[in-house]
Coordinates of C-alpha atoms and ligand atoms in Angstrom, one line a residue:
M8 CA 0.0 0.0 0.0
K9 CA 1.1 3.6 -0.7
M10 CA 2.3 5.7 2.2
W11 CA -0.1 8.5 1.5
S12 CA -3.1 7.5 -0.7
G13 CA -6.0 8.3 1.8
R14 CA -6.8 11.8 0.7
F15 CA -6.6 11.1 -3.0
R16 CA -9.7 10.3 -5.1
Q17 CA -7.8 9.7 -8.4
P18 CA -4.9 7.5 -9.1
L19 CA -1.7 9.1 -10.2
D20 CA -0.8 9.5 -13.8
P21 CA 1.3 6.4 -14.4
D22 CA 4.1 8.2 -16.2
F23 CA 4.3 10.8 -13.4
E24 CA 4.1 8.1 -10.8
R25 CA 7.2 6.3 -12.3
W26 CA 9.1 9.5 -12.9
Q27 CA 8.9 10.9 -9.4
R28 CA 10.1 7.8 -7.7
S29 CA 13.6 7.7 -6.2
F30 CA 14.0 4.0 -5.5
S31 CA 16.1 3.3 -8.5
F32 CA 18.9 5.3 -6.9
D33 CA 18.1 5.6 -3.1
R34 CA 18.0 1.8 -2.8
R35 CA 21.7 2.1 -2.1
L36 CA 20.8 3.7 1.2
L37 CA 19.0 0.5 2.3
A38 CA 21.5 -0.5 5.0
H39 CA 21.4 3.0 6.5
E40 CA 17.6 3.1 6.3
L41 CA 17.5 -0.2 8.2
A42 CA 19.9 1.0 10.9
A43 CA 18.0 4.3 11.4
S44 CA 14.7 2.4 11.5
G45 CA 16.0 0.1 14.2
G46 CA 16.9 3.2 16.3
H47 CA 13.5 4.7 15.7
A48 CA 11.8 1.4 16.7
R49 CA 13.7 1.2 20.0
A50 CA 12.6 4.8 20.8
L51 CA 9.0 3.9 20.0
K52 CA 9.2 1.0 22.5
N53 CA 10.6 3.4 25.2
A54 CA 7.8 5.8 24.4
G55 CA 5.2 3.1 25.0
I56 CA 4.0 2.8 21.4
L57 CA 5.5 -0.6 20.7
S58 CA 5.3 -3.6 23.0
S59 CA 8.5 -5.6 23.6
D60 CA 7.2 -8.3 21.3
E61 CA 6.4 -5.9 18.6
L62 CA 9.8 -4.3 18.9
I63 CA 11.5 -7.7 18.6
S64 CA 9.4 -8.6 15.6
I65 CA 10.2 -5.3 13.9
L66 CA 13.9 -5.6 14.6
Q67 CA 13.9 -9.2 13.3
G68 CA 12.0 -8.1 10.2
L69 CA 14.5 -5.3 9.5
K70 CA 17.4 -7.7 9.9
Q71 CA 15.8 -10.1 7.5
I72 CA 15.3 -7.4 4.9
G73 CA 19.0 -6.7 5.1
E74 CA 19.9 -10.3 4.7
K75 CA 17.6 -10.8 1.7
A76 CA 19.1 -7.7 0.0
A77 CA 22.6 -9.1 0.6
A78 CA 21.6 -12.5 -0.7
T79 CA 20.2 -11.3 -4.0
T80 CA 19.9 -8.0 -5.8
R81 CA 16.7 -9.2 -7.4
F82 CA 15.0 -8.7 -4.0
L83 CA 15.3 -5.0 -4.8
D84 CA 13.4 -5.3 -8.0
D85 CA 10.2 -3.6 -6.8
D86 CA 8.3 -1.6 -9.3
E87 CA 5.9 -0.2 -6.8
A88 CA 8.3 1.1 -4.2
E89 CA 8.3 4.9 -4.3
D90 CA 11.6 5.1 -2.4
V91 CA 13.8 3.2 0.0
H92 CA 11.5 4.2 2.9
H93 CA 8.4 2.8 1.2
F94 CA 10.3 -0.3 0.2
V95 CA 11.3 -1.1 3.8
E96 CA 7.7 -0.6 5.0
K97 CA 6.3 -2.8 2.3
Q98 CA 8.8 -5.6 2.9
L99 CA 8.4 -5.3 6.7
V100 CA 4.6 -5.7 6.4
A101 CA 5.1 -8.6 4.0
L102 CA 7.3 -10.3 6.6
I103 CA 5.5 -9.5 9.9
G104 CA 2.1 -8.3 9.0
D105 CA 0.4 -5.1 10.1
T106 CA 2.7 -4.5 13.1
G107 CA 5.1 -3.4 10.3
Y108 CA 2.9 -0.3 9.8
K109 CA 3.6 0.7 13.4
L110 CA 7.2 1.5 12.6
H111 CA 6.3 4.8 10.9
S112 CA 4.6 6.1 14.1
G113 CA 5.7 9.6 14.9
R114 CA 8.2 9.9 12.1
S115 CA 8.4 11.3 8.6
R116 CA 10.4 10.4 5.5
N117 CA 11.8 14.0 5.6
E118 CA 13.9 13.2 8.7
Q119 CA 14.6 9.7 7.4
I120 CA 16.2 10.8 4.2
A121 CA 18.2 13.5 6.0
T122 CA 19.4 10.8 8.4
D123 CA 20.2 8.2 5.8
L124 CA 22.2 10.7 3.7
R125 CA 24.2 11.7 6.7
L126 CA 25.1 8.1 7.4
Y127 CA 26.0 7.6 3.8
V128 CA 28.2 10.7 3.7
R129 CA 29.9 9.7 6.9
A130 CA 30.7 6.3 5.7
T131 CA 32.0 7.6 2.3
I132 CA 34.2 10.2 4.0
D133 CA 35.9 7.3 5.9
E134 CA 36.4 5.4 2.7
V135 CA 37.8 8.4 0.8
R136 CA 40.2 9.2 3.7
H137 CA 41.4 5.6 3.7
D138 CA 42.1 5.8 0.0
L139 CA 43.9 9.1 0.4
A140 CA 46.2 7.6 3.0
E141 CA 47.1 4.9 0.6
L142 CA 47.8 7.4 -2.2
C143 CA 49.9 9.6 0.0
G144 CA 51.8 6.6 1.3
V145 CA 52.8 5.7 -2.3
L146 CA 53.8 9.3 -3.1
V147 CA 56.0 9.4 0.0
D148 CA 57.6 6.1 -0.9
G149 CA 58.4 7.6 -4.3
A150 CA 59.8 10.7 -2.6
E151 CA 62.0 8.5 -0.5
Q152 CA 63.2 6.3 -3.4
A153 CA 64.0 9.4 -5.5
G154 CA 66.8 10.2 -3.0
D155 CA 69.0 13.1 -4.3
A156 CA 67.7 13.0 -7.8
A157 CA 66.8 16.5 -9.1
M158 CA 64.5 18.0 -11.7
P159 CA 63.5 21.4 -12.8
A160 CA 60.8 23.2 -11.1
Y161 CA 58.7 25.6 -13.2
T162 CA 57.0 28.9 -12.8
H163 CA 55.0 30.1 -15.7
L164 CA 55.9 26.7 -17.2
Q165 CA 59.4 28.1 -17.7
R166 CA 62.4 26.4 -16.0
A167 CA 62.9 28.2 -12.7
E168 CA 65.0 26.4 -10.1
P169 CA 66.2 22.8 -9.6
V170 CA 64.3 20.8 -6.9
L171 CA 64.6 17.3 -5.6
V172 CA 62.1 14.9 -7.3
G173 CA 61.1 14.0 -3.7
H174 CA 60.2 17.7 -3.0
W175 CA 58.0 17.7 -6.1
L176 CA 56.1 14.5 -5.1
L177 CA 55.7 15.9 -1.6
A178 CA 53.8 18.9 -3.0
Y179 CA 51.1 16.5 -4.0
V180 CA 51.1 14.9 -0.6
E181 CA 50.4 18.3 1.0
M182 CA 47.4 18.8 -1.4
F183 CA 45.9 15.4 -0.6
L184 CA 46.5 15.7 3.1
R185 CA 44.6 18.9 3.1
D186 CA 41.8 17.1 1.3
A187 CA 41.8 14.5 4.0
E188 CA 41.7 17.2 6.7
R189 CA 38.9 19.0 4.9
L190 CA 36.8 15.8 4.9
A191 CA 37.5 15.2 8.5
D192 CA 36.3 18.7 9.3
C193 CA 33.1 18.1 7.2
R194 CA 32.6 14.8 9.1
K195 CA 32.8 16.6 12.5
R196 CA 30.1 19.1 11.5
M197 CA 27.8 16.6 9.8
N198 CA 27.8 14.0 12.6
V199 CA 24.5 15.0 14.1
C200 CA 21.2 13.1 14.0
P201 CA 18.0 14.4 12.5
L202 CA 15.8 11.5 13.9
G203 CA 13.0 12.9 15.9
S204 CA 12.6 16.0 13.8
G205 CA 9.5 14.7 12.2
A206 CA 8.2 16.3 9.0
V207 CA 9.2 19.8 10.0
A208 CA 8.1 20.7 13.6
G209 CA 9.5 17.8 15.6
A210 CA 8.3 14.3 16.4
T211 CA 4.7 13.9 17.5
L212 CA 5.7 11.3 20.1
P213 CA 8.1 11.6 23.1
L214 CA 11.0 10.0 21.4
D215 CA 14.4 9.9 23.1
R216 CA 16.4 11.8 20.5
P217 CA 19.8 11.6 22.2
L218 CA 19.5 7.8 22.5
M219 CA 18.6 7.5 18.9
A220 CA 21.5 9.7 17.9
D221 CA 23.9 7.7 20.1
S222 CA 22.7 4.3 18.7
L223 CA 23.7 5.4 15.2
G224 CA 27.1 6.8 16.3
F225 CA 26.1 10.4 16.0
E226 CA 27.7 13.0 18.3
S227 CA 24.3 14.5 19.2
A228 CA 20.8 15.2 17.9
T229 CA 20.2 18.1 15.6
A230 CA 19.1 21.3 17.3
N231 CA 16.2 22.5 15.1
S232 CA 13.6 20.4 13.3
I233 CA 13.0 22.9 10.5
D234 CA 16.7 23.1 9.7
A235 CA 17.3 19.4 10.2
T236 CA 14.8 18.3 7.6
S237 CA 15.8 20.9 5.0
D238 CA 19.6 21.0 5.6
R239 CA 21.8 19.5 2.9
D240 CA 24.9 21.6 3.8
F241 CA 26.7 18.4 4.7
A242 CA 26.2 17.1 1.2
L243 CA 27.3 20.3 -0.4
E244 CA 30.3 20.6 1.9
F245 CA 31.2 17.0 1.1
V246 CA 30.9 17.3 -2.6
N247 CA 32.8 20.6 -2.6
A248 CA 35.6 18.9 -0.6
L249 CA 35.5 16.1 -3.2
T250 CA 35.7 18.7 -6.0
L251 CA 38.8 20.2 -4.5
L252 CA 40.3 16.8 -4.3
A253 CA 39.3 16.1 -7.9
L254 CA 40.9 19.3 -9.0
H255 CA 44.1 18.3 -7.2
L256 CA 43.9 15.0 -9.1
S257 CA 43.3 16.8 -12.3
R258 CA 46.4 19.0 -11.8
W259 CA 48.4 16.0 -11.0
A260 CA 47.1 14.2 -14.1
E261 CA 47.8 17.2 -16.3
E262 CA 51.4 17.5 -15.1
M263 CA 52.0 13.8 -15.5
I264 CA 50.6 13.9 -19.1
L265 CA 52.9 16.9 -19.8
F266 CA 55.9 15.2 -18.3
S267 CA 55.3 12.0 -20.2
S268 CA 55.3 13.7 -23.6
Q269 CA 58.5 13.2 -25.7
E270 CA 59.2 16.9 -25.2
Y271 CA 59.8 16.4 -21.5
S272 CA 60.3 12.6 -21.2
F273 CA 60.5 12.7 -17.4
V274 CA 57.8 10.2 -16.9
V275 CA 57.6 6.7 -18.3
L276 CA 54.0 5.8 -18.6
P277 CA 53.2 2.4 -17.0
E278 CA 52.0 0.0 -19.6
A279 CA 49.4 -1.5 -17.3
Y280 CA 47.6 1.8 -17.2
S281 CA 48.1 3.1 -20.7
T282 CA 46.5 2.2 -24.0
G283 CA 47.6 2.0 -27.6
S284 CA 46.3 3.6 -30.8
S285 CA 44.3 1.6 -33.3
A286 CA 46.0 3.5 -36.1
M287 CA 49.5 4.6 -35.0
P288 CA 51.4 1.5 -33.9
Q289 CA 54.0 3.5 -31.9
K290 CA 51.6 5.1 -29.5
K291 CA 51.3 4.7 -25.8
N292 CA 48.6 7.0 -24.5
P293 CA 48.0 8.3 -21.0
D294 CA 44.3 7.4 -20.9
L295 CA 44.1 7.0 -17.1
L296 CA 45.5 10.5 -16.6
E297 CA 43.2 11.9 -19.3
L298 CA 40.1 10.4 -17.7
V299 CA 41.1 11.6 -14.3
R300 CA 41.5 15.1 -15.6
S301 CA 38.1 14.9 -17.3
K302 CA 36.2 13.3 -14.5
S303 CA 37.2 16.2 -12.2
G304 CA 34.9 18.3 -14.3
R305 CA 32.1 16.0 -13.8
I306 CA 32.4 16.3 -10.0
L307 CA 32.7 20.0 -10.2
G308 CA 29.5 20.0 -12.2
H309 CA 27.8 17.9 -9.5
A310 CA 28.9 20.5 -6.9
T311 CA 27.3 23.2 -8.9
A312 CA 24.1 21.2 -9.4
L313 CA 23.8 20.8 -5.6
M314 CA 24.3 24.4 -4.9
V315 CA 21.8 25.4 -7.5
A316 CA 19.3 22.8 -6.1
V317 CA 19.2 24.5 -2.7
K318 CA 19.6 28.1 -3.9
G319 CA 16.2 29.8 -3.4
L320 CA 14.7 26.8 -1.7
P321 CA 12.2 27.9 1.0
L322 CA 12.3 26.0 4.3
A323 CA 11.8 23.2 5.0
Y324 CA 11.6 19.9 3.1
N325 CA 10.9 20.3 -0.6
K326 CA 10.9 17.4 -3.1
D327 CA 13.7 19.3 -4.9
L328 CA 16.0 17.8 -2.2
Q329 CA 15.5 14.4 -3.8
E330 CA 17.6 15.7 -6.7
T331 CA 20.6 16.1 -4.4
Q332 CA 21.1 12.4 -4.2
E333 CA 22.3 11.4 -7.6
P334 CA 25.0 14.1 -7.8
L335 CA 26.1 13.1 -4.4
F336 CA 26.3 9.4 -5.2
D337 CA 28.0 9.9 -8.6
S338 CA 30.6 12.2 -7.1
S339 CA 31.4 9.6 -4.4
D340 CA 31.5 6.7 -6.9
T341 CA 33.6 8.6 -9.4
L342 CA 36.2 9.4 -6.7
L343 CA 36.2 6.1 -5.0
Q344 CA 36.8 4.4 -8.4
M345 CA 39.6 6.8 -9.3
L346 CA 41.6 7.0 -6.2
P347 CA 42.8 3.3 -6.1
L348 CA 43.7 3.6 -9.8
V349 CA 45.7 6.7 -9.3
T350 CA 47.5 4.9 -6.4
G351 CA 48.2 1.9 -8.7
W352 CA 49.5 4.2 -11.4
M353 CA 51.8 6.1 -9.0
K354 CA 53.1 2.7 -7.7
A355 CA 53.9 1.6 -11.3
V356 CA 55.2 4.8 -12.8
E357 CA 58.9 5.2 -13.5
F358 CA 60.8 8.4 -13.7
N359 CA 63.5 9.1 -16.2
K360 CA 65.8 10.4 -13.5
G361 CA 68.8 10.9 -15.9
R362 CA 66.8 13.1 -18.1
M363 CA 65.3 15.0 -15.1
Q364 CA 68.8 15.6 -13.6
E365 CA 70.1 16.8 -17.0
A366 CA 67.3 19.2 -17.4
A367 CA 67.9 20.4 -13.8
Q368 CA 71.4 21.5 -14.8
S369 CA 70.7 23.6 -17.8
G370 CA 68.7 26.7 -18.7
F371 CA 70.3 29.0 -16.0
M372 CA 68.4 27.4 -13.2
N373 CA 71.4 28.4 -10.9
A374 CA 70.9 32.1 -11.7
W375 CA 69.2 32.9 -8.4
A376 CA 71.7 31.0 -6.5
A377 CA 74.4 32.9 -8.4
A378 CA 72.8 36.2 -7.4
T379 CA 72.6 34.9 -3.8
Y380 CA 76.4 34.3 -4.0
L381 CA 76.9 38.1 -4.7
V382 CA 74.3 39.0 -2.0
K383 CA 76.3 37.0 0.6
R384 CA 79.3 39.0 -0.4
G385 CA 77.6 42.3 0.3
V386 CA 76.2 43.2 -3.1
P387 CA 72.7 44.8 -2.8
S388 CA 70.2 42.3 -4.0
R389 CA 68.8 44.4 -6.8
L390 CA 72.3 45.0 -8.2
A391 CA 73.3 41.4 -7.8
H392 CA 70.1 40.4 -9.8
E393 CA 71.0 42.9 -12.5
R394 CA 74.7 41.7 -12.7
I395 CA 73.7 38.0 -13.0
G396 CA 71.1 39.0 -15.6
K397 CA 73.8 40.6 -17.6
A398 CA 75.9 37.5 -17.3
V399 CA 73.0 35.4 -18.5
Q400 CA 72.6 37.6 -21.5
V401 CA 76.3 37.0 -22.4
C402 CA 75.8 33.3 -22.0
I403 CA 72.7 33.3 -24.3
E404 CA 74.7 35.0 -27.0
R405 CA 77.4 32.5 -26.7
G406 CA 75.3 29.4 -26.1
C407 CA 76.9 28.5 -22.8
E408 CA 75.9 28.4 -19.1
L409 CA 77.0 30.7 -16.3
Q410 CA 79.7 28.3 -15.1
D411 CA 81.4 28.5 -18.5
L412 CA 82.2 32.2 -18.1
P413 CA 85.9 32.9 -17.2
L414 CA 86.5 34.6 -13.9
E415 CA 88.1 37.7 -15.4
E416 CA 85.0 38.3 -17.4
L417 CA 82.8 37.9 -14.3
R418 CA 85.0 40.3 -12.4
S419 CA 84.5 42.9 -15.1
L420 CA 80.8 42.6 -14.2
S421 CA 81.4 42.7 -10.4
P422 CA 84.6 42.6 -8.4
A423 CA 82.7 40.5 -5.8
F424 CA 83.1 37.3 -8.0
D425 CA 85.8 34.9 -6.8
Q426 CA 86.9 31.3 -7.6
D427 CA 84.4 29.8 -5.2
F428 CA 81.6 31.2 -7.3
Y429 CA 81.9 28.1 -9.5
E430 CA 81.3 25.8 -6.6
S431 CA 78.1 27.7 -5.7
L432 CA 76.7 27.1 -9.2
K433 CA 76.9 23.3 -8.9
L434 CA 73.6 21.5 -8.7
A435 CA 74.3 20.2 -5.2
S436 CA 75.1 23.7 -3.9
V437 CA 72.1 25.2 -5.6
L438 CA 69.8 22.7 -3.9
A439 CA 71.6 23.0 -0.5
V440 CA 71.1 26.8 -0.5
H441 CA 67.3 26.3 -0.1
D442 CA 67.9 25.3 3.5
V443 CA 64.7 26.4 5.1
P444 CA 61.8 24.4 6.5
G445 CA 59.6 23.6 3.4
G446 CA 62.6 24.1 1.1
T447 CA 64.2 21.7 -1.3
A448 CA 67.6 21.2 0.5
P449 CA 68.1 17.5 0.8
S450 CA 68.1 17.5 4.6
R451 CA 64.9 19.5 4.6
V452 CA 63.2 17.1 2.2
R453 CA 64.2 14.2 4.4
Q454 CA 62.6 16.0 7.4
A455 CA 59.5 16.7 5.2
I456 CA 59.3 13.0 4.3
N457 CA 59.3 12.0 8.0
A458 CA 56.7 14.6 8.9
A459 CA 54.5 13.4 6.0
K460 CA 54.9 9.8 7.2
K461 CA 53.6 10.7 10.6
K462 CA 50.6 12.5 9.2
I463 CA 49.8 9.6 7.0
E464 CA 50.1 7.2 9.9
S465 CA 47.6 9.1 11.9
L466 CA 45.3 9.4 8.9
R467 CA 45.5 5.6 8.6
E468 CA 44.8 5.1 12.3
E469 CA 41.7 7.4 12.1
A470 CA 40.4 5.7 9.0
H471 CA 40.9 2.3 10.7
A472 CA 39.2 3.4 13.9
H473 CA 36.1 4.5 12.0
A474 CA 36.0 1.3 9.8
Ligands
LIG501 N1 12.4 10.2 -1.6 C1 12.3 11.4 -0.8 C2 13.7 12.2 -1.0 O1 14.6 11.6 -1.4 C3 12.1 11.1 0.6 C4 11.4 12.1 1.3 C5 10.0 12.3 0.9 N2 9.3 13.2 1.6 C6 8.1 13.7 1.2 N3 7.5 14.6 2.0 N4 7.6 13.4 0.0 O2 13.7 13.3 -0.7

């Protein structure tokens, strides 16, 4: 039986009836719906609405529904169920008879969907954070294995200064650790329970809200029933956090694509994650990276869809909110599929360290270090910059590097130049000069690797504790 047919004289238009249903996508909330319904049933018993026997039979019925769904997905083929809430009621009544109809006493689907979605987001946050820990772990391993290998760092996509390959990889670790932290922050705020909020004004029965919240692992019960039934901030925050994560993945993918091109040849594409061309026999294409780059747009689109869905929505529940589910699910699915693949790619990738090292030593990437040499000898920074700029100009004309200029010629530019200038131009010296926390000096990068390992370890522990 429908959940609301009493006041209607006419049946629904069959096309409309099918079209407005959400069961095709909210069936995935079944486990959360069952858990939340169990909490509600216990509160009904405490409020004197259910007898002990009725409670037991409802709880057993809910358990059986979960078991049946786990045993066969065909169990969920129900053309009549309007949504997951209706489905559970129908199945419960089929299993235990009219007592099943008692479960809906004092509650509304408005609070149920708000609760189910929170449970879903919470579980998904834990999964994403777990996957992020894995990815960061592989990146840090890569940073460690890279040792003292150097590469060019770019600004404006022009060669700027040499950095350790490890330093470059750790930049991505920072981005992904921020994503994990953002998700943890979102989790903290979203972990409150709408049960007992009713349709909009609060439950019509004296339900023990703190107890229901606690039984589902929530920190507390929501504070306002109007807000609780209409709030989807948690979904928006979550998908926005996923968007930022997806954008980070997209920047990573773009850089790897660039670095794998013949023009750079820094990255050797792993065959297990690349594809060939049906036409050009020589091709090895970075499809995984390209799809990651593209799917980030899809998640960004979902974030926009969610924001537009709530923009201008009057309080409290409106059916528009049903439309927040699919973008939320697809964003989660897209990321949860991508992250392990990205981790696998990172594990399999090889860097052409010889080529990176070579590139790190040409193109005047020691120019700033050269100017610093003069600064340390008392030359005002602006003038040092200008002198080295002149020296670079001479080199460009001659097709050589700074270290190829004879000392007398350098001295004619500034008397501050001395024999030890040549030492300061060597790659190792240039790297070592960036000796500040967060800089690329090898000792600093080793410190950064250790610090990142600690953060990843606690991320792993947190993810494990929630699992
Ligand atoms: N399927 C609905 C949704 O996802 C559940 C809530 C329905 N509430 C209502 N008053 N029609 O939003």
